[in-house]
Coordinates of C-alpha atoms in Angstrom, one line a residue:
X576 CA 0.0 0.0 0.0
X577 CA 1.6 3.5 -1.1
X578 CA 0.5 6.5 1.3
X579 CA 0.5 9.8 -0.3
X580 CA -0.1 13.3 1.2
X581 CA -2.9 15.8 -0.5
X582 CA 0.2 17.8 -1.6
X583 CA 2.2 15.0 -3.3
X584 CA 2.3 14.9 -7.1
X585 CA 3.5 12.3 -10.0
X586 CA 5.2 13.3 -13.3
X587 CA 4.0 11.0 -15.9
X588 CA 6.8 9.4 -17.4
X589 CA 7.0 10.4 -21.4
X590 CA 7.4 7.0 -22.9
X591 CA 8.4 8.7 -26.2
X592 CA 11.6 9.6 -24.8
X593 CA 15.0 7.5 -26.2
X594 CA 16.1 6.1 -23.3
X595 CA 20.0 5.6 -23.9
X596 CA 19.7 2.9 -21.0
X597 CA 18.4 0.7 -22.8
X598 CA 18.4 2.0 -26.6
X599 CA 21.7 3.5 -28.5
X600 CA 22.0 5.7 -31.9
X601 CA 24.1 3.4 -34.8
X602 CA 25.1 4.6 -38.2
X603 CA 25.2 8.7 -37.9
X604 CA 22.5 11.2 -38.0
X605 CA 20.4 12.3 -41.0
X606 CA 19.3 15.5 -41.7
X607 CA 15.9 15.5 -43.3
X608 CA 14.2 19.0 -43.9
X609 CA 12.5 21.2 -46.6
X610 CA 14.7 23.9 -47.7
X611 CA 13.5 27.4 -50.0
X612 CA 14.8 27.7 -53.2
X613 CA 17.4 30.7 -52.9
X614 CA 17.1 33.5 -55.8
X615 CA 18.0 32.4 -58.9
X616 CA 20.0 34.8 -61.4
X617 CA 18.0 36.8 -64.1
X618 CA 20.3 37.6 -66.9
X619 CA 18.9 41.3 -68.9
X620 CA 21.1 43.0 -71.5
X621 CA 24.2 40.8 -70.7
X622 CA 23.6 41.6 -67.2
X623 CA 24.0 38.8 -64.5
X624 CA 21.3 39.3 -61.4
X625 CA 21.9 38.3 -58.5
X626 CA 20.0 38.6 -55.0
X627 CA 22.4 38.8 -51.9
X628 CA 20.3 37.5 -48.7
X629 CA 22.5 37.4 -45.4
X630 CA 20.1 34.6 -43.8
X631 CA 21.7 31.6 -45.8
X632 CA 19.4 28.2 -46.6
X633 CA 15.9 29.0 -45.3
X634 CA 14.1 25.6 -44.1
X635 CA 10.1 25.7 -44.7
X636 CA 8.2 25.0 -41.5
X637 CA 6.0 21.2 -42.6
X638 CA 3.1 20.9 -41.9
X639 CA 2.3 24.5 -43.1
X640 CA 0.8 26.9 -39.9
X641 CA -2.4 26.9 -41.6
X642 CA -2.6 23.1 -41.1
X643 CA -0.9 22.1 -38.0
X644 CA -4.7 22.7 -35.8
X645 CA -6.5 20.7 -38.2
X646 CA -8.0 17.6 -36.8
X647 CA -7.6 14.2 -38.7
X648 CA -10.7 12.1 -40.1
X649 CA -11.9 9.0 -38.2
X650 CA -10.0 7.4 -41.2
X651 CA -7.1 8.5 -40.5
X652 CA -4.4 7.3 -39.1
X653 CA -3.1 8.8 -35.5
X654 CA -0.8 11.5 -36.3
X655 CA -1.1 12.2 -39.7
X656 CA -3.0 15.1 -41.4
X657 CA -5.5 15.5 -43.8
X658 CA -3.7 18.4 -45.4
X659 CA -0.4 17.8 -45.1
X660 CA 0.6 13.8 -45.2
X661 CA 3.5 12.7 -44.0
X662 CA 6.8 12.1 -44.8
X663 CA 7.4 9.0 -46.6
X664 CA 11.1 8.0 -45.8
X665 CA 12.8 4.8 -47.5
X666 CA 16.8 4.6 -46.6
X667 CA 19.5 1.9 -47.1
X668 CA 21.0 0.8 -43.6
X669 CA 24.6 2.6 -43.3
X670 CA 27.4 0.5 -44.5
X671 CA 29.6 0.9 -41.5
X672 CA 27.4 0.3 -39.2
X673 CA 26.2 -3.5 -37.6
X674 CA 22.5 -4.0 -36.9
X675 CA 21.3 -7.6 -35.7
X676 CA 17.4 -6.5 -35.6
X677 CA 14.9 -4.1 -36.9
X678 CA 15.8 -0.3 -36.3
X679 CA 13.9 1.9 -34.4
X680 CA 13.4 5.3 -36.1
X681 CA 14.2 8.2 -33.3
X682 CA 13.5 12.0 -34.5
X683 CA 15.5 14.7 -32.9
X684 CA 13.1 17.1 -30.4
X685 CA 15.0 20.6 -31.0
X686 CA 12.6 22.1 -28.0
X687 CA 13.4 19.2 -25.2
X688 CA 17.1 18.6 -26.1
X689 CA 16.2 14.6 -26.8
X690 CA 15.5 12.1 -29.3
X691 CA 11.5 11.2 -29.5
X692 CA 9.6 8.2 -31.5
X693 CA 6.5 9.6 -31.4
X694 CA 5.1 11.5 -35.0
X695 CA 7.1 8.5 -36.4
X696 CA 4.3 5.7 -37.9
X697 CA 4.0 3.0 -40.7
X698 CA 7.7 1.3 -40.4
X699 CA 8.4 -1.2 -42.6
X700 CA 11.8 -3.5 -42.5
X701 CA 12.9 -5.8 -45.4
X702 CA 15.4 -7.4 -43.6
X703 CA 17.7 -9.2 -46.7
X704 CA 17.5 -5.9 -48.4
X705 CA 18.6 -3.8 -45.7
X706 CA 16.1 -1.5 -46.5
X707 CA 13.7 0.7 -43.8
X708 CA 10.7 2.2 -44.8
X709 CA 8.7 4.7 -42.3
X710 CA 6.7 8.0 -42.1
X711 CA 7.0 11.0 -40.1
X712 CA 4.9 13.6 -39.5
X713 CA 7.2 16.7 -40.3
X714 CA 10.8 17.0 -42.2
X715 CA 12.7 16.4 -39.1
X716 CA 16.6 15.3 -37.8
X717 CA 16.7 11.5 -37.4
X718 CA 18.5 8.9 -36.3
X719 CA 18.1 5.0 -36.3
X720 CA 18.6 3.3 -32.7
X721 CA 19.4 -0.1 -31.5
X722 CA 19.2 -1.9 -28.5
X723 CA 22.2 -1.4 -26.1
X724 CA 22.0 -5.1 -24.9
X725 CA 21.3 -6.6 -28.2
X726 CA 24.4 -8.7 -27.5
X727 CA 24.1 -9.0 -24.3
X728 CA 24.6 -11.6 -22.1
X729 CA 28.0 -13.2 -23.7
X730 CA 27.9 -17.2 -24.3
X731 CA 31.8 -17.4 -23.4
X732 CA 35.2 -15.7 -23.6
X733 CA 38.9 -16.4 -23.8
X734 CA 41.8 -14.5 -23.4
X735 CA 44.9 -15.9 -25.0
X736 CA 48.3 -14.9 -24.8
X737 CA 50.5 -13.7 -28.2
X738 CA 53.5 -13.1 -29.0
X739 CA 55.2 -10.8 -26.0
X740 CA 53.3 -8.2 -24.6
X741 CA 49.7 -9.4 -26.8
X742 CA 46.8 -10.8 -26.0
X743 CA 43.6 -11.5 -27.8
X744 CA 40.2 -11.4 -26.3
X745 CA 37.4 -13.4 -28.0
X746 CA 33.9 -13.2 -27.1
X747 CA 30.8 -14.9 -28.4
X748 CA 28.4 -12.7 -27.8
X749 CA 25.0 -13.3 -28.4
X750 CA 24.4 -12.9 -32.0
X751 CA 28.5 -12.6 -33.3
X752 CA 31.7 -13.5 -32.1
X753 CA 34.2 -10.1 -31.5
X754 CA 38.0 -10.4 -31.3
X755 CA 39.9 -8.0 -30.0
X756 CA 44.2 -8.2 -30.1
X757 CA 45.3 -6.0 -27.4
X758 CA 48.8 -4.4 -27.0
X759 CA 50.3 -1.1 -26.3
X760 CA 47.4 -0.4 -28.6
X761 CA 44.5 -2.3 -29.7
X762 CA 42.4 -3.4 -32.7
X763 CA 39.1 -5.1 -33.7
X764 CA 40.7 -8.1 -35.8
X765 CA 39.9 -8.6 -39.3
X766 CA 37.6 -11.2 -40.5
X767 CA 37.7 -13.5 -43.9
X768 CA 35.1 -12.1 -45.3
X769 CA 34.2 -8.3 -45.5
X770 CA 31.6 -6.9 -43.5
X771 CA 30.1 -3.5 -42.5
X772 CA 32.9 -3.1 -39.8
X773 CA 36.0 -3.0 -42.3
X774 CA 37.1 0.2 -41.9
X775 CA 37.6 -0.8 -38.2
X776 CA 39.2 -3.7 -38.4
X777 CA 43.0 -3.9 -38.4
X778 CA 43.7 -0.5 -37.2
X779 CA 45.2 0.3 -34.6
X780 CA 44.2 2.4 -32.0
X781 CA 43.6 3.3 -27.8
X782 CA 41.3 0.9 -25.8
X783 CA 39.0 4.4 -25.2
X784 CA 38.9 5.0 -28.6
X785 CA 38.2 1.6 -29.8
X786 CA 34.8 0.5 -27.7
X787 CA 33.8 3.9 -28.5
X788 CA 33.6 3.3 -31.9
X789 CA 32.8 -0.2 -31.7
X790 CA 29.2 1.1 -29.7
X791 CA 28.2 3.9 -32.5
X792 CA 29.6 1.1 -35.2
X793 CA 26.0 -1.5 -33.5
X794 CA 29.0 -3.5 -32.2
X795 CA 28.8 -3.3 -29.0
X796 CA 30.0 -5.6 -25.9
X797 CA 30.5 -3.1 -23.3
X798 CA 28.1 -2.7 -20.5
X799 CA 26.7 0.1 -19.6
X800 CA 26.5 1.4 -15.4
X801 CA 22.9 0.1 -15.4
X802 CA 22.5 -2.8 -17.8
X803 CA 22.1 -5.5 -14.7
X804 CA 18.5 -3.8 -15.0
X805 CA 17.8 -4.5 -18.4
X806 CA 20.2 -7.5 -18.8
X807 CA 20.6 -11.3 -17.1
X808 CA 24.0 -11.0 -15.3
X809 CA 25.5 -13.1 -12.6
X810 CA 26.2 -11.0 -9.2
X811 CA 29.2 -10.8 -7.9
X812 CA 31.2 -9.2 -5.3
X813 CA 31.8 -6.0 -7.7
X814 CA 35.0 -4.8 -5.7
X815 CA 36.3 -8.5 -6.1
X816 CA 35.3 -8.5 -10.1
X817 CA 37.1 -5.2 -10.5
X818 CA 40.5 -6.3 -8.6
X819 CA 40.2 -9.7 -10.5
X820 CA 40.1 -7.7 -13.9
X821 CA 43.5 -6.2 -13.1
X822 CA 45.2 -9.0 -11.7
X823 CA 44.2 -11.2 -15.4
X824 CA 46.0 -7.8 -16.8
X825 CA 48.4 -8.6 -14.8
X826 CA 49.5 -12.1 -16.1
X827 CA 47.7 -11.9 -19.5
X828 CA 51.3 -12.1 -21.1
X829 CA 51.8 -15.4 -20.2
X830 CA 48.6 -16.6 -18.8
X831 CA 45.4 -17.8 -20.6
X832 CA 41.7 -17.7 -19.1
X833 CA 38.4 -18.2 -20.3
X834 CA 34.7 -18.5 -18.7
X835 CA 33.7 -21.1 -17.0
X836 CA 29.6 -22.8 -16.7
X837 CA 30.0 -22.7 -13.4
X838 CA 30.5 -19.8 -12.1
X839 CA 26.6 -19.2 -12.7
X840 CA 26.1 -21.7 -10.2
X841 CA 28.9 -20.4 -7.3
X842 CA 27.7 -17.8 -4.7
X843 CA 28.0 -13.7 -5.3
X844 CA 31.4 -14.3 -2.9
X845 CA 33.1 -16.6 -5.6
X846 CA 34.2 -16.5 -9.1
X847 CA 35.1 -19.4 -11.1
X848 CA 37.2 -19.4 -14.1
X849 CA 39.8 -21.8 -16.1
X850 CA 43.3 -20.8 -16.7
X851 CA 46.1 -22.1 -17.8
X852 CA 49.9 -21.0 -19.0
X853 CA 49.8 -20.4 -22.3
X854 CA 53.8 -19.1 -24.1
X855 CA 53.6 -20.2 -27.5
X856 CA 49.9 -18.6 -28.5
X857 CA 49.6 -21.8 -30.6
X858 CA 46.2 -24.0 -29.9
X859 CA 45.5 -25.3 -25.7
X860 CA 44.3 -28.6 -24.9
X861 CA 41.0 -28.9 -23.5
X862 CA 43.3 -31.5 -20.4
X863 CA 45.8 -28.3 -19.9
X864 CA 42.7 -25.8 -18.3
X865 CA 42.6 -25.9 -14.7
X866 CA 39.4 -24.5 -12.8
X867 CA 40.6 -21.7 -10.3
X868 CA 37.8 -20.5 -7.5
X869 CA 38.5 -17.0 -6.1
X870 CA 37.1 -15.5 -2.9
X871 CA 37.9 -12.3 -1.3
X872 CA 40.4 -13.5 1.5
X873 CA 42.4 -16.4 -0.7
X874 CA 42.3 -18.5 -4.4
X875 CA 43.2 -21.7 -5.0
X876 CA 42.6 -24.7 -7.3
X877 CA 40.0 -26.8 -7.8
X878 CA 40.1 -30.5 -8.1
X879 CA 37.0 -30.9 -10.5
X880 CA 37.4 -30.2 -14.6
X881 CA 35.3 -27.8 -16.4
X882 CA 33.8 -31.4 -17.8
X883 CA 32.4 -32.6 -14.6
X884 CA 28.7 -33.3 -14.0
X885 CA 28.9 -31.6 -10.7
X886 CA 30.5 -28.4 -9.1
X887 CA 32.4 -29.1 -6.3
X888 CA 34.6 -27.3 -4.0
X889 CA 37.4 -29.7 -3.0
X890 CA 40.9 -28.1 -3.6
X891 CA 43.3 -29.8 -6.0
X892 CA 45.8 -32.0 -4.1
X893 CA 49.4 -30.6 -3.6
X894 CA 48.2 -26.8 -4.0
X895 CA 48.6 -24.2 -1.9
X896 CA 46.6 -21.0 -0.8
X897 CA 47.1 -17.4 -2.4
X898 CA 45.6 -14.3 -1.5
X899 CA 44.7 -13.2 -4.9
X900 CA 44.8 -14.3 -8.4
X901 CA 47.8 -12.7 -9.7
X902 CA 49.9 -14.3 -6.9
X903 CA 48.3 -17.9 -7.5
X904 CA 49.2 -17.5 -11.2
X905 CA 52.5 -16.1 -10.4
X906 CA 53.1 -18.8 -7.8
X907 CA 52.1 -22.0 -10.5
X908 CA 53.5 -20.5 -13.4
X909 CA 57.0 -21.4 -14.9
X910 CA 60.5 -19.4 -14.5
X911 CA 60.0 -18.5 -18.3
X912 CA 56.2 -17.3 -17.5
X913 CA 57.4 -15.4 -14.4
X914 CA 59.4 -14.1 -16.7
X915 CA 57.4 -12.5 -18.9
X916 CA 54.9 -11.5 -16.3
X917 CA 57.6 -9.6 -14.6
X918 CA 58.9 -7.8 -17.7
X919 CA 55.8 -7.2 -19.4
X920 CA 55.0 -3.5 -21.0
X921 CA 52.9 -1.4 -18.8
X922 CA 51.3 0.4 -21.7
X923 CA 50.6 -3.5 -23.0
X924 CA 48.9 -4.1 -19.3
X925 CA 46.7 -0.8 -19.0
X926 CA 45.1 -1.4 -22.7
X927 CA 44.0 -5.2 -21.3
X928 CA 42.8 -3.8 -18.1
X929 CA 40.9 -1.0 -19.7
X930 CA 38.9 -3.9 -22.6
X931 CA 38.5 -6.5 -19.4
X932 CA 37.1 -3.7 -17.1
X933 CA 34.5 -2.6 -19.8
X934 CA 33.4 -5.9 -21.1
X935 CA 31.9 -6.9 -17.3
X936 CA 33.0 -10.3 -18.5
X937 CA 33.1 -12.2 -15.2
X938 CA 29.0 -10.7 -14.9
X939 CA 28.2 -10.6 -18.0
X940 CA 28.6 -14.0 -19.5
X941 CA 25.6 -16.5 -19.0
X942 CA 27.3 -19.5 -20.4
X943 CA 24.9 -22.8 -20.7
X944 CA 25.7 -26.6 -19.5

């Protein structure tokens, strides 16, 4: 039961609203107005005439002011006018730009400072074509939107060691599979076959820079501060995710880790994933993973596979305690691992930090038996 004074009021939320929570613009913005003809020239007597107006392109207000308080017919559909129809808009989806379901049409509300989808009717999607169709009510700014969390949750994820100082983080997302090779810079690695995403791939450039473009590209894997509302995640300890993030940065130069089905199943205190050293970048062995448990006073090994029917908790025989991850991996790894942890490039580090930290991975990945 909600008690409310004589005083207290509601503001009705205006469902019209682009909410960037949950919905994201991909592929640009399109400029879509009616513009006046400027004077043309008027040649007498050899004579070239020209009028000189300081006010530039002139836009021409749609519908016209002597329609806009007209009512519609009964036959009419909501929002359009009798006098003035509307806009009939038929586009191409952008090129360089990834969308895994239907658009959604947004117009741009020059008075509230926001992106609206109402006055926007009639849409029409051939999908094998690429083509959207829709109708607006006046010649306005527009975008086309996708949902944020369109690849969200992940299926799985591994993060291999390179060559020194690289790494290369795969994701299966939920509709496409997304590698990323990460050293003192990173890129979105190229594909066998050319897709929208080609001017992306292969180049170079700063984590930052990257997932930003990777989001307005429709390829987008990074979390946002409130998808767990609008997305299945698994909750964890987030101060333990975080730390765990930087210690995998840490040791990603020699060490290899990828998600694990259980860690679904663990409590919020625990995190489970497989790891194993990895120096040559060439293929691992399903028998070379090990499955690691972390809690926020020590890690240590597990006994069980990834394979097993069953989680269990009983530690691996011979192993030891550790406080955190980096000093278990540190403490299994071999003199020419330690090695390369120890000498690895800090620039190299900070880049596989920065991906790990946005991706959510460890939260974000719903991975089935």
């Amino acid at each position: 039961m909600v008690i409310c004074s004589e005083n207290t009021s509601f503001e009705a939320i205006d469902t019209s609203i682009v909410d960037f929570n949950q919905y994201t613009p991909v592929g640009g913005v399109y400029y879509f107005d009616i513009l006046k003809l400027p004077p043309q020239p008027k040649f007498v007597k050899g004579w070239r005439i020209v009028q000189l107006k300081d006010t530039g392109l002139e836009s021409v207000p749609y519908p016209p002011e002597s329609t806009k308080e007209d009512s519609p017919t009964p036959d009419e559909k909501e929002g359009e006018n009798r006098h003035a129809p509307p806009a009939g808009i038929t586009l191409k989806l952008p090129s360089k730009a990834l969308f895994f379901e239907q658009p959604k049409p947004a117009r741009w509300d020059q008075r509230g400072k926001h992106w609206r989808t109402d006055g926007i009717h009639s849409i029409t999607f051939e999908p094998g074509e690429q083509i959207l169709s829709f109708k607006m009510d006046t010649f306005n700014i527009f975008t086309l939107t996708q949902r944020y969390h369109v690849n969200m949750p992940f299926q799985s994820w591994v993060l291999k060691p390179g060559a020194e100082n690289e790494a290369i983080l795969t994701v299966l997302a939920a509709f496409t599979k997304v590698e990323i090779r990460m050293k003192d810079l990173c890129q979105l690695c190229p594909v066998p076959v050319e897709d929208n995403l080609s001017h992306l791939r292969g180049k170079w450039m700063t984590a930052s820079t990257l997932i930003v473009s990777m989001i307005n590209a429709g390829l987008n894997i990074f979390p946002g501060v409130h998808s767990e509302k609008y997305v299945k995640i698994i909750e964890k300890n987030k101060e333990m995710a975080q730390n765990t993030y930087a210690q995998m940065a840490l040791v990603s130069s020699a060490i290899a880790f990828r998600s694990s089905k259980w860690n679904i199943h663990s409590e919020p205190e625990e995190i489970l994933l497989q790891a194993c050293e990895s120096l040559s970048g060439g293929m691992i062995s399903e028998d070379d993973w090990s499955l690691y448990m972390l809690r926020p006073e020590r890690c240590h090994k597990l006994k069980m596979k990834e394979s097993n029917e069953e989680l269990s908790n009983e530690i691996a025989e011979n192993t030891d305690f550790y406080s955190n991850l980096y000093h278990m991996m540190r403490g299994l790894a071999s003199d020419a691992a330690k090695d390369r942890i120890l000498n690895a490039d800090h620039l190299f580090l900070g880049s596989v930090q920065e991906i790990l930290e946005a991706t959510k991975l460890l939260t974000h990945t719903v991975q089935v038996n």
